[in-house]
Coordinates of N, CA, C and O and ligand atoms in Angstrom, one line a residue:
M595 N 70.7 136.3 189.4 CA 70.2 135.1 188.9 C 70.1 134.1 190.1 O 71.2 133.8 190.7
I596 N 69.0 133.6 190.4 CA 68.9 132.7 191.6 C 68.5 131.3 191.1 O 67.5 131.0 190.4
N597 N 69.3 130.3 191.5 CA 69.0 128.9 191.3 C 69.4 128.2 192.6 O 70.5 127.8 192.9
S598 N 68.4 128.2 193.5 CA 68.6 127.8 194.9 C 68.6 126.3 195.1 O 67.9 125.6 194.4
R599 N 69.3 125.8 196.1 CA 69.2 124.4 196.6 C 68.7 124.4 198.0 O 68.7 123.3 198.6
S600 N 68.2 125.5 198.5 CA 67.8 125.6 199.9 C 66.3 125.3 200.0 O 65.5 126.0 199.3
I601 N 66.0 124.4 200.9 CA 64.6 124.1 201.1 C 63.8 125.2 201.6 O 62.6 125.4 201.3
S602 N 64.4 126.1 202.4 CA 63.7 127.3 202.9 C 63.2 128.3 201.8 O 62.4 129.2 202.0
D603 N 63.7 128.1 200.6 CA 63.3 128.9 199.5 C 62.0 128.4 198.8 O 61.5 129.0 197.9
L604 N 61.6 127.2 199.3 CA 60.3 126.7 198.7 C 59.1 127.3 199.5 O 59.3 127.8 200.6
S605 N 58.0 127.2 198.9 CA 56.7 127.6 199.6 C 56.6 126.8 200.9 O 57.0 125.6 200.9
P606 N 56.2 127.4 202.0 CA 56.2 126.7 203.3 C 55.7 125.3 203.3 O 56.3 124.4 203.9
R607 N 54.6 125.1 202.7 CA 53.9 123.7 202.6 C 54.8 122.7 201.9 O 55.0 121.6 202.3
V608 N 55.4 123.2 200.8 CA 56.3 122.3 200.0 C 57.6 122.0 200.8 O 58.1 120.9 200.8
A609 N 58.1 123.1 201.5 CA 59.3 122.9 202.3 C 59.1 121.9 203.3 O 60.0 121.0 203.6
S610 N 57.9 121.9 204.0 CA 57.7 120.9 205.0 C 57.6 119.5 204.5 O 58.1 118.5 205.0
M611 N 57.0 119.4 203.3 CA 56.9 118.1 202.6 C 58.3 117.6 202.2 O 58.7 116.4 202.3
A612 N 59.2 118.5 201.7 CA 60.5 118.1 201.3 C 61.3 117.7 202.6 O 62.1 116.7 202.5
R613 N 61.1 118.3 203.7 CA 61.9 117.9 204.9 C 61.4 116.5 205.3 O 62.2 115.7 205.8
E614 N 60.1 116.3 205.2 CA 59.5 115.0 205.6 C 60.0 113.9 204.7 O 60.4 112.8 205.1
F615 N 60.1 114.2 203.4 CA 60.6 113.3 202.4 C 62.1 112.9 202.7 O 62.4 111.7 202.7
I616 N 62.9 113.9 203.0 CA 64.3 113.6 203.3 C 64.4 112.7 204.6 O 65.2 111.7 204.6
A617 N 63.6 113.0 205.6 CA 63.6 112.3 206.9 C 63.1 110.8 206.6 O 63.7 109.9 207.2
K618 N 62.1 110.6 205.8 CA 61.6 109.3 205.6 C 62.6 108.5 204.7 O 62.8 107.3 204.9
C619 N 63.3 109.2 203.8 CA 64.3 108.5 203.0 C 65.4 108.0 204.0 O 65.9 106.9 203.9
A620 N 65.8 108.9 204.9 CA 66.9 108.6 205.8 C 66.5 107.4 206.7 O 67.3 106.5 207.0
A621 N 65.2 107.4 207.1 CA 64.7 106.3 208.0 C 64.7 105.0 207.2 O 64.8 103.9 207.8
D622 N 64.7 105.1 205.9 CA 64.7 103.9 205.0 C 66.1 103.6 204.6 O 66.3 102.8 203.7
G623 N 67.1 104.3 205.1 CA 68.5 104.1 204.8 C 69.0 104.8 203.5 O 70.0 104.4 203.0
I624 N 68.2 105.7 203.0 CA 68.6 106.4 201.7 C 68.9 107.8 202.0 O 68.1 108.6 202.6
D625 N 70.1 108.2 201.6 CA 70.6 109.5 201.8 C 70.3 110.3 200.5 O 70.7 109.8 199.4
V626 N 69.6 111.4 200.6 CA 69.3 112.1 199.4 C 69.8 113.6 199.6 O 69.8 114.1 200.7
I627 N 70.2 114.2 198.5 CA 70.4 115.6 198.6 C 69.5 116.4 197.6 O 69.1 115.8 196.6
I628 N 69.2 117.6 197.9 CA 68.4 118.4 197.1 C 69.3 119.2 196.2 O 70.2 119.9 196.6
T629 N 69.0 119.1 194.9 CA 69.9 119.8 193.9 C 69.4 121.1 193.4 O 70.1 121.9 192.8
S630 N 68.1 121.3 193.5 CA 67.5 122.5 193.0 C 66.1 122.7 193.7 O 65.3 121.8 193.8
T631 N 65.8 124.0 194.1 CA 64.5 124.3 194.6 C 63.9 125.4 193.8 O 63.4 125.2 192.7
Y632 N 64.1 126.6 194.3 CA 63.5 127.8 193.6 C 64.5 128.3 192.6 O 65.7 128.4 192.8
R633 N 64.0 128.6 191.4 CA 64.7 129.3 190.3 C 64.0 130.6 189.9 O 62.8 130.5 189.7
D634 N 64.7 131.6 189.8 CA 64.0 132.8 189.3 C 63.9 132.8 187.7 O 64.5 131.9 187.1
A635 N 63.2 133.7 187.2 CA 62.9 133.7 185.7 C 64.2 133.7 184.9 O 64.3 133.0 183.9
E636 N 65.2 134.5 185.4 CA 66.4 134.7 184.7 C 67.2 133.4 184.6 O 67.7 133.0 183.6
S637 N 67.2 132.7 185.8 CA 67.9 131.4 185.9 C 67.2 130.3 185.0 O 67.9 129.5 184.3
Q638 N 65.9 130.4 185.0 CA 65.1 129.4 184.1 C 65.4 129.7 182.7 O 65.5 128.8 181.9
A639 N 65.5 131.0 182.3 CA 65.7 131.3 180.9 C 67.1 130.8 180.5 O 67.3 130.3 179.3
A640 N 68.1 130.9 181.4 CA 69.4 130.4 181.1 C 69.4 128.9 180.9 O 70.1 128.4 180.0
L641 N 68.7 128.2 181.7 CA 68.6 126.7 181.6 C 67.9 126.4 180.3 O 68.3 125.4 179.6
Y642 N 66.9 127.1 179.9 CA 66.1 126.8 178.7 C 67.1 127.0 177.5 O 67.0 126.3 176.5
A643 N 67.9 128.0 177.6 CA 68.8 128.4 176.5 C 69.9 127.2 176.2 O 70.3 127.0 175.1
Q644 N 70.2 126.5 177.3 CA 71.2 125.5 177.2 C 70.7 124.4 176.2 O 69.6 123.9 176.3
G645 N 71.6 124.1 175.3 CA 71.3 123.1 174.2 C 70.4 123.7 173.1 O 70.1 123.0 172.2
R646 N 70.1 125.0 173.2 CA 69.4 125.7 172.1 C 70.2 126.8 171.6 O 70.8 126.7 170.5
T647 N 70.3 127.9 172.3 CA 71.1 129.0 171.9 C 72.4 129.1 172.6 O 73.2 130.0 172.4
A648 N 72.6 128.2 173.6 CA 73.8 128.2 174.4 C 74.4 126.8 174.4 O 73.6 125.8 174.1
P649 N 75.7 126.6 174.7 CA 76.2 125.3 174.7 C 75.7 124.4 175.8 O 75.0 124.8 176.7
G650 N 75.9 123.1 175.6 CA 75.4 122.1 176.6 C 74.3 121.3 176.1 O 73.8 121.4 175.0
K651 N 73.8 120.3 177.0 CA 72.7 119.5 176.7 C 71.4 120.1 177.1 O 71.4 120.9 178.1
R652 N 70.3 119.9 176.4 CA 69.0 120.4 176.8 C 68.6 119.7 178.1 O 68.7 118.5 178.2
V653 N 68.2 120.6 179.0 CA 67.9 120.0 180.4 C 66.4 120.3 180.7 O 65.9 119.8 181.7
T654 N 65.8 121.2 180.0 CA 64.4 121.5 180.4 C 63.6 121.9 179.1 O 64.2 122.4 178.1
N655 N 62.3 121.7 179.2 CA 61.4 122.2 178.1 C 60.6 123.4 178.6 O 59.8 123.9 177.9
A656 N 60.9 123.9 179.8 CA 60.2 125.0 180.4 C 61.0 126.3 180.2 O 62.1 126.4 180.6
K657 N 60.3 127.3 179.6 CA 60.8 128.6 179.5 C 60.6 129.4 180.8 O 60.0 128.8 181.8
A658 N 61.2 130.6 180.9 CA 61.0 131.4 182.1 C 59.5 131.5 182.5 O 58.7 131.8 181.6
G659 N 59.2 131.2 183.7 CA 57.8 131.3 184.1 C 56.9 130.1 183.9 O 55.8 130.1 184.2
Q660 N 57.5 129.1 183.2 CA 56.8 127.9 182.9 C 57.1 126.7 183.7 O 56.6 125.6 183.5
S661 N 58.1 126.8 184.6 CA 58.5 125.7 185.5 C 57.9 125.9 186.9 O 57.9 127.0 187.4
Y662 N 57.5 124.8 187.5 CA 57.0 124.8 188.8 C 58.1 125.3 189.8 O 57.8 125.8 190.9
H663 N 59.4 125.1 189.4 CA 60.5 125.6 190.3 C 60.4 127.2 190.4 O 60.8 127.7 191.4
N664 N 59.8 127.8 189.4 CA 59.7 129.3 189.4 C 58.7 129.8 190.4 O 58.7 131.0 190.7
Y665 N 57.8 128.8 190.9 CA 56.8 129.2 191.8 C 57.0 128.6 193.2 O 56.0 128.5 194.0
R666 N 58.2 128.1 193.4 CA 58.6 127.6 194.7 C 57.8 126.3 195.1 O 57.7 126.0 196.3
C667 N 57.3 125.6 194.1 CA 56.6 124.4 194.5 C 57.2 123.1 193.9 O 56.5 122.1 193.9
A668 N 58.4 123.2 193.5 CA 59.1 122.0 193.0 C 60.5 121.9 193.5 O 61.2 123.0 193.7
F669 N 61.0 120.7 193.6 CA 62.5 120.5 193.9 C 63.0 119.3 193.2 O 62.2 118.4 192.8
D670 N 64.3 119.2 193.0 CA 65.0 118.1 192.4 C 65.9 117.5 193.5 O 66.4 118.2 194.3
F671 N 66.0 116.2 193.4 CA 66.9 115.5 194.4 C 67.7 114.4 193.7 O 67.4 114.1 192.5
V672 N 68.7 113.9 194.4 CA 69.4 112.7 193.9 C 69.8 111.9 195.1 O 70.2 112.5 196.1
P673 N 69.6 110.6 195.1 CA 70.1 109.7 196.2 C 71.7 109.6 196.1 O 72.3 109.7 195.0
I674 N 72.3 109.5 197.3 CA 73.7 109.4 197.4 C 74.1 108.0 197.8 O 73.5 107.5 198.8
V675 N 75.0 107.4 197.1 CA 75.4 106.0 197.4 C 77.0 106.1 197.5 O 77.6 106.5 196.5
N676 N 77.5 105.7 198.6 CA 79.0 105.7 198.8 C 79.6 107.1 198.4 O 80.6 107.1 197.8
G677 N 78.9 108.1 198.8 CA 79.4 109.5 198.6 C 79.2 110.0 197.2 O 79.6 111.1 196.9
K678 N 78.5 109.2 196.4 CA 78.4 109.7 195.0 C 76.9 109.8 194.6 O 76.1 109.0 195.0
A679 N 76.6 110.8 193.8 CA 75.2 111.0 193.3 C 74.8 109.8 192.4 O 75.5 109.6 191.4
A680 N 73.8 109.1 192.7 CA 73.4 107.9 192.0 C 72.4 108.2 190.9 O 71.3 107.7 190.9
W681 N 72.8 109.1 189.9 CA 71.9 109.6 188.9 C 71.2 108.4 188.1 O 70.2 108.6 187.5
N682 N 72.0 107.3 187.9 CA 71.5 106.3 187.0 C 70.8 105.1 187.7 O 70.5 104.1 187.1
D683 N 70.7 105.2 189.0 CA 70.1 104.1 189.8 C 68.6 104.2 189.8 O 68.0 104.8 190.7
S684 N 67.9 103.7 188.7 CA 66.5 103.9 188.6 C 65.7 103.2 189.7 O 64.6 103.7 190.1
A685 N 66.2 102.1 190.2 CA 65.5 101.4 191.3 C 65.5 102.2 192.5 O 64.5 102.3 193.3
L686 N 66.6 102.8 192.8 CA 66.7 103.7 194.0 C 65.8 104.9 193.9 O 65.1 105.4 194.8
F687 N 65.8 105.5 192.7 CA 64.9 106.7 192.4 C 63.4 106.2 192.6 O 62.6 107.0 193.1
E688 N 63.1 105.0 192.2 CA 61.8 104.5 192.3 C 61.4 104.4 193.8 O 60.3 104.8 194.2
R689 N 62.3 103.9 194.6 CA 62.0 103.9 196.1 C 61.8 105.3 196.6 O 60.9 105.5 197.4
C690 N 62.7 106.2 196.2 CA 62.5 107.6 196.7 C 61.2 108.2 196.2 O 60.5 108.9 196.9
G691 N 60.9 107.9 195.0 CA 59.6 108.4 194.4 C 58.4 108.0 195.2 O 57.5 108.8 195.4
K692 N 58.4 106.7 195.6 CA 57.3 106.2 196.4 C 57.2 106.9 197.7 O 56.1 107.2 198.3
I693 N 58.4 107.2 198.3 CA 58.4 107.9 199.6 C 57.9 109.3 199.4 O 57.1 109.8 200.2
A694 N 58.3 110.0 198.3 CA 57.8 111.3 198.0 C 56.3 111.3 197.9 O 55.6 112.2 198.5
E695 N 55.7 110.3 197.2 CA 54.3 110.2 197.1 C 53.6 110.0 198.4 O 52.5 110.5 198.7
S696 N 54.3 109.2 199.3 CA 53.7 108.9 200.6 C 53.6 110.2 201.5 O 52.8 110.2 202.4
V697 N 54.3 111.2 201.2 CA 54.2 112.5 202.0 C 53.4 113.5 201.2 O 53.3 114.7 201.6
G698 N 52.7 113.1 200.1 CA 51.8 114.0 199.4 C 52.4 114.7 198.2 O 51.7 115.6 197.6
L699 N 53.6 114.4 197.8 CA 54.2 115.1 196.7 C 53.9 114.3 195.4 O 53.6 113.1 195.4
E700 N 53.9 115.1 194.3 CA 53.8 114.5 193.0 C 55.2 114.1 192.5 O 56.1 115.0 192.6
W701 N 55.4 112.9 192.1 CA 56.8 112.5 191.6 C 56.8 112.4 190.1 O 56.0 111.6 189.5
A702 N 57.7 113.1 189.5 CA 57.7 113.2 188.0 C 58.3 112.0 187.4 O 58.2 111.8 186.1
G703 N 58.7 111.0 188.2 CA 59.2 109.7 187.6 C 58.0 108.9 187.1 O 58.2 107.9 186.4
R704 N 56.8 109.3 187.5 CA 55.5 108.7 187.0 C 55.0 109.2 185.7 O 54.1 108.7 185.1
W705 N 55.5 110.4 185.3 CA 55.0 111.1 184.2 C 55.3 110.3 182.9 O 56.4 109.7 182.8
T706 N 54.4 110.4 181.9 CA 54.7 109.7 180.7 C 55.3 110.7 179.7 O 56.1 110.4 178.8
R707 N 55.0 112.0 179.9 CA 55.7 113.1 179.1 C 56.6 113.8 180.0 O 56.3 114.1 181.1
F708 N 57.8 114.1 179.5 CA 58.8 114.8 180.3 C 59.1 114.1 181.6 O 59.2 114.7 182.6
R709 N 59.1 112.7 181.6 CA 59.4 112.0 182.8 C 60.8 112.4 183.4 O 61.7 112.6 182.6
E710 N 60.8 112.7 184.7 CA 62.0 113.2 185.3 C 62.1 112.6 186.7 O 61.4 113.0 187.6
A711 N 63.0 111.6 186.9 CA 63.0 110.8 188.1 C 63.5 111.7 189.3 O 63.2 111.4 190.5
A712 N 64.1 112.8 189.0 CA 64.7 113.6 190.1 C 63.7 114.7 190.6 O 64.0 115.4 191.5
H713 N 62.6 114.8 190.0 CA 61.7 116.0 190.2 C 60.5 115.6 191.0 O 59.8 114.7 190.7
C714 N 60.2 116.5 192.1 CA 59.0 116.3 192.9 C 58.3 117.7 192.9 O 59.0 118.7 192.9
Q715 N 57.0 117.7 193.0 CA 56.3 119.0 193.2 C 55.0 118.8 193.9 O 54.5 117.7 194.1
Y716 N 54.5 120.0 194.4 CA 53.2 120.0 195.0 C 52.6 121.4 194.6 O 53.2 122.4 194.9
T717 N 51.5 121.3 194.0 CA 50.9 122.5 193.5 C 49.6 122.9 194.2 O 49.0 123.9 193.9
G718 N 49.2 122.1 195.1 CA 48.0 122.4 195.9 C 46.8 122.5 195.0 O 45.8 123.2 195.3
G719 N 46.8 121.8 193.8 CA 45.7 121.8 192.9 C 45.7 123.1 192.0 O 44.8 123.2 191.1
L720 N 46.7 123.9 192.1 CA 46.7 125.1 191.2 C 47.3 124.7 189.9 O 48.2 123.9 189.8
T721 N 46.8 125.3 188.8 CA 47.3 125.1 187.5 C 48.5 126.1 187.3 O 48.6 127.0 188.0
M722 N 49.2 125.8 186.2 CA 50.3 126.7 185.9 C 49.8 128.1 185.6 O 50.4 129.1 186.0
A723 N 48.6 128.2 184.9 CA 48.0 129.5 184.6 C 47.7 130.2 185.9 O 47.9 131.5 186.0
Q724 N 47.2 129.5 186.9 CA 46.9 130.2 188.2 C 48.1 130.7 188.9 O 48.2 131.8 189.4
L725 N 49.2 129.8 188.9 CA 50.4 130.2 189.5 C 51.0 131.4 188.7 O 51.5 132.4 189.3
Q726 N 50.9 131.4 187.4 CA 51.4 132.5 186.6 C 50.7 133.8 186.9 O 51.2 134.9 186.8
A727 N 49.4 133.6 187.3 CA 48.5 134.8 187.6 C 48.8 135.3 189.0 O 48.2 136.2 189.5
G728 N 49.7 134.6 189.7 CA 50.1 135.1 191.1 C 49.4 134.4 192.2 O 49.6 134.7 193.4
E729 N 48.6 133.3 191.9 CA 47.9 132.6 193.1 C 49.0 131.8 193.8 O 49.9 131.3 193.2
K730 N 48.8 131.7 195.1 CA 49.8 131.0 196.0 C 49.1 129.8 196.6 O 47.9 129.7 196.8
I731 N 50.0 128.7 196.8 CA 49.6 127.5 197.4 C 49.1 127.8 198.9 O 49.8 128.5 199.6
A732 N 48.0 127.2 199.2 CA 47.5 127.5 200.6 C 48.3 126.7 201.6 O 48.8 125.6 201.3
Ligands
LIG1232 ZN1 62.7 119.8 188.7

């Protein structure tokens, strides 16, 4: 079961965007850590089960193979303030989200459905169906 936090487990193009994102946040005085990059199908299935058939809170609406994390094109982050993850600092997430967008990432804090301030992705214009069919980001 793989639930990676390593940027090198992302698709190369997304990995370079993630590195640029972290560097630009740092230049702006914001320390961010990456909490999740690539997840395999088994790990996604376990997350989906959480709050449904397994204990805990629901954390995702994506089943195995339905998350962009499963295709190495999404990562989650959290800003760190005074050594602590600032999960509830929406203004800080907003600043990070704008930086993510400035390097070409899609920031899920803008989404109206399944809004997720910690999630960034880059799909290179590929749809979920194309990714599921095995197409790779150029
Ligand atoms: Zn995510």
